[in-house]
Tab-separated table of C-alpha atoms in Angstrom:
chain	number	residue	atom	x	y	z
A	1373	MET	CA	41.096	-51.505	114.391
A	1374	ALA	CA	40.487	-50.282	111.044
A	1375	GLN	CA	39.480	-46.516	110.856
A	1376	TYR	CA	38.707	-46.296	107.483
A	1377	SER	CA	38.491	-48.495	104.379
A	1378	TYR	CA	37.581	-48.042	100.708
A	1379	TYR	CA	37.597	-49.805	97.308
A	1380	ILE	CA	39.438	-48.948	94.345
A	1381	SER	CA	38.491	-50.771	90.893
A	1382	ASP	CA	39.539	-50.873	87.405
A	1383	PRO	CA	36.256	-49.751	85.508
A	1384	GLU	CA	37.483	-52.213	82.841
A	1385	ASN	CA	37.951	-55.112	84.973
A	1386	VAL	CA	34.795	-55.098	87.306
A	1387	PRO	CA	34.283	-58.319	89.356
A	1388	ASN	CA	30.787	-58.388	88.980
A	1389	ASP	CA	29.695	-59.755	85.644
A	1390	ARG	CA	26.241	-58.578	85.796
A	1391	ARG	CA	27.326	-54.976	85.856
A	1392	LEU	CA	29.718	-55.685	82.913
A	1393	SER	CA	26.943	-57.322	80.940
A	1394	TYR	CA	24.425	-54.428	81.786
A	1395	GLU	CA	26.891	-51.776	80.894
A	1396	SER	CA	27.222	-53.226	77.251
A	1397	PHE	CA	23.648	-51.964	76.691
A	1398	ASP	CA	23.664	-48.816	78.843
A	1399	PRO	CA	27.266	-47.576	78.952
A	1400	GLY	CA	28.042	-45.581	81.960
A	1401	LEU	CA	24.737	-46.413	83.465
A	1402	SER	CA	23.474	-43.377	81.840
A	1403	THR	CA	19.671	-44.529	81.487
A	1404	LEU	CA	19.658	-46.275	84.954
A	1405	LYS	CA	21.023	-43.027	86.601
A	1406	GLU	CA	18.554	-40.788	84.632
A	1407	TRP	CA	15.482	-43.019	85.531
A	1408	LEU	CA	16.575	-43.628	89.240
A	1409	PHE	CA	17.298	-39.977	89.918
A	1410	ARG	CA	14.456	-38.234	88.097
A	1411	THR	CA	12.246	-36.211	90.651
A	1412	THR	CA	9.755	-35.052	88.092
A	1413	ALA	CA	8.007	-37.056	85.364
A	1414	LYS	CA	4.430	-37.238	83.914
A	1415	GLY	CA	2.352	-40.463	82.809
A	1416	SER	CA	4.547	-43.618	82.190
A	1417	ASN	CA	7.889	-41.866	82.565
A	1418	ALA	CA	6.955	-41.980	86.130
A	1419	ARG	CA	7.187	-45.543	86.135
A	1420	ASP	CA	10.773	-45.667	84.846
A	1421	ILE	CA	12.046	-45.820	88.433
A	1422	GLU	CA	10.477	-49.219	88.769
A	1423	THR	CA	12.285	-50.664	85.828
A	1424	ALA	CA	15.647	-48.863	86.853
A	1425	VAL	CA	15.242	-50.361	90.325
A	1426	SER	CA	14.666	-53.909	88.929
A	1427	TRP	CA	17.826	-53.377	86.851
A	1428	LEU	CA	19.945	-52.258	89.801
A	1429	LEU	CA	18.728	-55.233	91.956
A	1430	TRP	CA	19.698	-57.602	89.101
A	1431	MET	CA	23.272	-56.065	89.166
A	1432	LEU	CA	23.391	-56.657	92.724
A	1433	GLY	CA	22.635	-60.244	92.397
A	1434	PHE	CA	18.960	-60.303	93.326
A	1435	SER	CA	16.236	-62.050	91.141
A	1436	PRO	CA	13.751	-59.173	90.539
A	1437	ALA	CA	10.538	-59.727	88.804
A	1438	LEU	CA	8.824	-56.374	87.468
A	1439	PHE	CA	5.092	-56.496	87.946
A	1440	GLY	CA	3.715	-52.564	88.369
A	1441	LEU	CA	4.669	-51.630	84.903
A	1442	PHE	CA	2.008	-53.687	82.997
A	1443	PRO	CA	-1.647	-52.946	82.992
A	1444	LYS	CA	-2.543	-56.337	83.846
A	1445	THR	CA	-0.350	-56.410	86.974
A	1446	GLN	CA	-0.647	-52.925	88.138
A	1447	GLU	CA	-2.648	-53.926	91.342
A	1448	ALA	CA	0.489	-56.125	92.352
A	1449	ALA	CA	3.851	-54.790	93.785
A	1450	ASP	CA	6.076	-52.846	91.395
A	1451	ILE	CA	8.833	-55.476	92.150
A	1452	ILE	CA	9.247	-58.627	93.935
A	1453	ALA	CA	12.858	-59.794	94.515
A	1454	THR	CA	14.518	-62.744	95.763
A	1455	THR	CA	17.790	-63.528	97.403
A	1456	PRO	CA	19.702	-66.519	96.556
A	1457	ARG	CA	18.758	-68.002	99.868
A	1458	GLY	CA	15.112	-67.513	98.918
A	1459	HIS	CA	14.051	-64.326	101.189
A	1460	TYR	CA	11.521	-61.787	99.622
A	1461	ALA	CA	11.585	-58.257	99.183
A	1462	VAL	CA	8.191	-56.535	98.307
A	1463	ILE	CA	9.038	-53.002	96.407
A	1464	GLU	CA	7.025	-49.900	95.674
A	1465	CYS	CA	8.859	-47.239	94.227
A	1466	THR	CA	7.906	-43.505	93.861
A	1467	ILE	CA	9.628	-40.472	92.593
A	1468	GLY	CA	7.996	-38.624	95.222
A	1469	MET	CA	6.913	-38.943	98.939
A	1470	LEU	CA	6.321	-42.292	100.441
A	1471	ARG	CA	2.677	-41.903	101.226
A	1472	THR	CA	1.845	-40.489	97.743
A	1473	ASP	CA	-1.220	-42.711	96.635
A	1474	ASN	CA	-1.159	-44.766	99.481
A	1475	LYS	CA	2.142	-46.426	98.776
A	1476	LEU	CA	3.422	-46.928	102.190
A	1477	PRO	CA	0.494	-48.600	103.582
A	1478	THR	CA	0.083	-50.648	100.328
A	1479	VAL	CA	3.427	-52.157	100.579
A	1480	VAL	CA	2.759	-53.322	104.199
A	1481	ARG	CA	-0.453	-54.813	103.066
A	1482	ARG	CA	1.340	-56.456	100.098
A	1483	ALA	CA	4.186	-57.892	102.167
A	1484	ASN	CA	1.766	-59.348	104.656
A	1485	GLU	CA	-0.292	-60.957	101.959
A	1486	LEU	CA	3.020	-62.555	100.587
A	1487	ARG	CA	4.054	-63.699	103.979
A	1488	GLU	CA	0.640	-65.185	104.522
A	1489	ARG	CA	0.737	-67.151	101.050
A	1490	LEU	CA	4.202	-68.108	101.901
A	1491	ARG	CA	3.148	-69.377	105.337
A	1492	ASN	CA	0.078	-71.260	104.039
A	1493	GLY	CA	2.400	-72.689	101.283
A	1494	GLY	CA	4.648	-74.333	103.870
A	1495	SER	CA	7.615	-71.689	103.313
A	1496	ALA	CA	7.042	-69.742	106.621
A	1497	HIS	CA	10.791	-69.970	107.380
A	1498	LEU	CA	11.318	-67.327	104.288
A	1499	ASN	CA	11.447	-63.600	105.313
A	1500	VAL	CA	9.450	-61.125	103.588
A	1501	LEU	CA	10.727	-57.365	103.683
A	1502	PRO	CA	8.644	-54.404	102.607
A	1503	ILE	CA	10.760	-51.867	100.901
A	1504	MET	CA	9.886	-48.149	99.643
A	1505	VAL	CA	12.159	-46.749	97.201
A	1506	THR	CA	12.025	-43.078	96.376
A	1507	SER	CA	14.417	-40.756	94.313
A	1508	LEU	CA	14.194	-38.141	96.928
A	1509	PRO	CA	17.103	-37.540	99.419
A	1510	ARG	CA	16.509	-38.585	102.968
A	1511	GLU	CA	15.999	-35.089	104.192
A	1512	SER	CA	13.126	-34.479	101.904
A	1513	ILE	CA	11.168	-37.510	103.431
A	1514	ALA	CA	12.242	-37.181	106.957
A	1515	ALA	CA	8.708	-36.425	108.317
A	1516	GLU	CA	7.702	-39.801	106.899
A	1517	LEU	CA	10.464	-42.127	108.161
A	1518	PRO	CA	9.066	-42.654	111.699
A	1519	GLN	CA	5.893	-44.294	110.105
A	1520	ALA	CA	7.809	-46.217	107.884
A	1521	GLU	CA	9.965	-47.333	110.750
A	1522	ARG	CA	6.925	-48.021	113.000
A	1523	LEU	CA	5.339	-50.358	110.020
A	1524	GLY	CA	8.735	-52.297	109.670
A	1525	VAL	CA	9.410	-50.785	105.905
A	1526	ALA	CA	12.938	-50.414	104.692
A	1527	VAL	CA	13.152	-46.939	102.920
A	1528	VAL	CA	15.576	-46.668	100.252
A	1529	THR	CA	16.533	-43.014	99.261
A	1530	ARG	CA	18.717	-41.374	96.836
A	1531	GLU	CA	21.598	-41.908	98.879
A	1532	THR	CA	20.889	-45.501	99.301
A	1533	LEU	CA	20.420	-45.818	95.616
A	1534	GLU	CA	24.001	-44.065	94.883
A	1535	GLU	CA	25.476	-46.509	97.320
A	1536	ALA	CA	23.912	-49.474	95.579
A	1537	ILE	CA	25.383	-48.194	92.402
A	1538	ASP	CA	28.793	-48.231	93.959
A	1539	LYS	CA	28.202	-51.562	95.140
A	1540	THR	CA	27.683	-53.092	91.685
A	1541	LEU	CA	31.457	-52.523	91.219
A	1542	ARG	CA	32.271	-55.145	94.029
A	1543	PRO	CA	31.553	-58.868	93.938
A	1544	LEU	CA	27.995	-59.780	94.484
A	1545	HIS	CA	26.541	-60.283	98.252
A	1546	PRO	CA	22.741	-59.742	97.762
A	1547	ASP	CA	21.951	-61.888	101.247
A	1548	ALA	CA	24.406	-59.656	103.016
A	1549	ILE	CA	22.474	-56.502	101.573
A	1550	TYR	CA	19.261	-58.246	102.490
A	1551	GLU	CA	20.268	-59.003	106.044
A	1552	ASP	CA	21.648	-55.372	106.541
A	1553	ALA	CA	18.098	-54.009	105.600
A	1554	MET	CA	16.469	-56.560	107.991
A	1555	ARG	CA	18.618	-55.571	110.797
A	1556	TRP	CA	17.863	-51.703	110.144
A	1557	VAL	CA	14.241	-52.426	110.035
A	1558	ASN	CA	14.304	-54.321	113.113
A	1559	GLU	CA	16.407	-51.696	115.057
A	1560	ALA	CA	14.239	-49.047	113.808
A	1561	ALA	CA	11.026	-50.702	114.947
A	1562	ALA	CA	12.681	-51.327	118.356
A	1563	LYS	CA	13.536	-47.899	118.671
A	1564	SER	CA	9.853	-46.712	117.770
A	1565	ASP	CA	8.475	-49.064	120.504
A	1566	GLU	CA	10.338	-47.524	123.392
């Protein structure tokens, strides 16, 4: 039985062509990391995290659509992403706490609305996962995690983002990432019901 495993990679020969192509415009992922891990910003700079999350999702093999950044679509989710199998993620991003500006209940409402539209459109077999992304570390939002778990929301913190960046060095498996998130949400919801 394996006790420990790790990956080593050659930065010049990454098996993920999306990361290679992205790095041709952002060497070393410097802009991506700056925007993902910024915890203070004013005005439009606070929305940079939405763009960075969409870039990261794309490098991981998802198909993201960025809505929240634009004035005409700011009432939509920040990002809608799909897996190759067609499952959906409704994503809200913040550089602060999960409940800032009612983002946590908003992502649940938007996910429920999309789920209902898919059901009415004959696509009830597709999953819809609400996700909150914050640039804060897990310990900073620990008090908010139980509510997110009860609501069935996957929470992505600074630590998760760092792990996701590392995953871009390996071959793409977006459906496996999605299934892991669904499993975590279901297990957390079951624990909160006990």
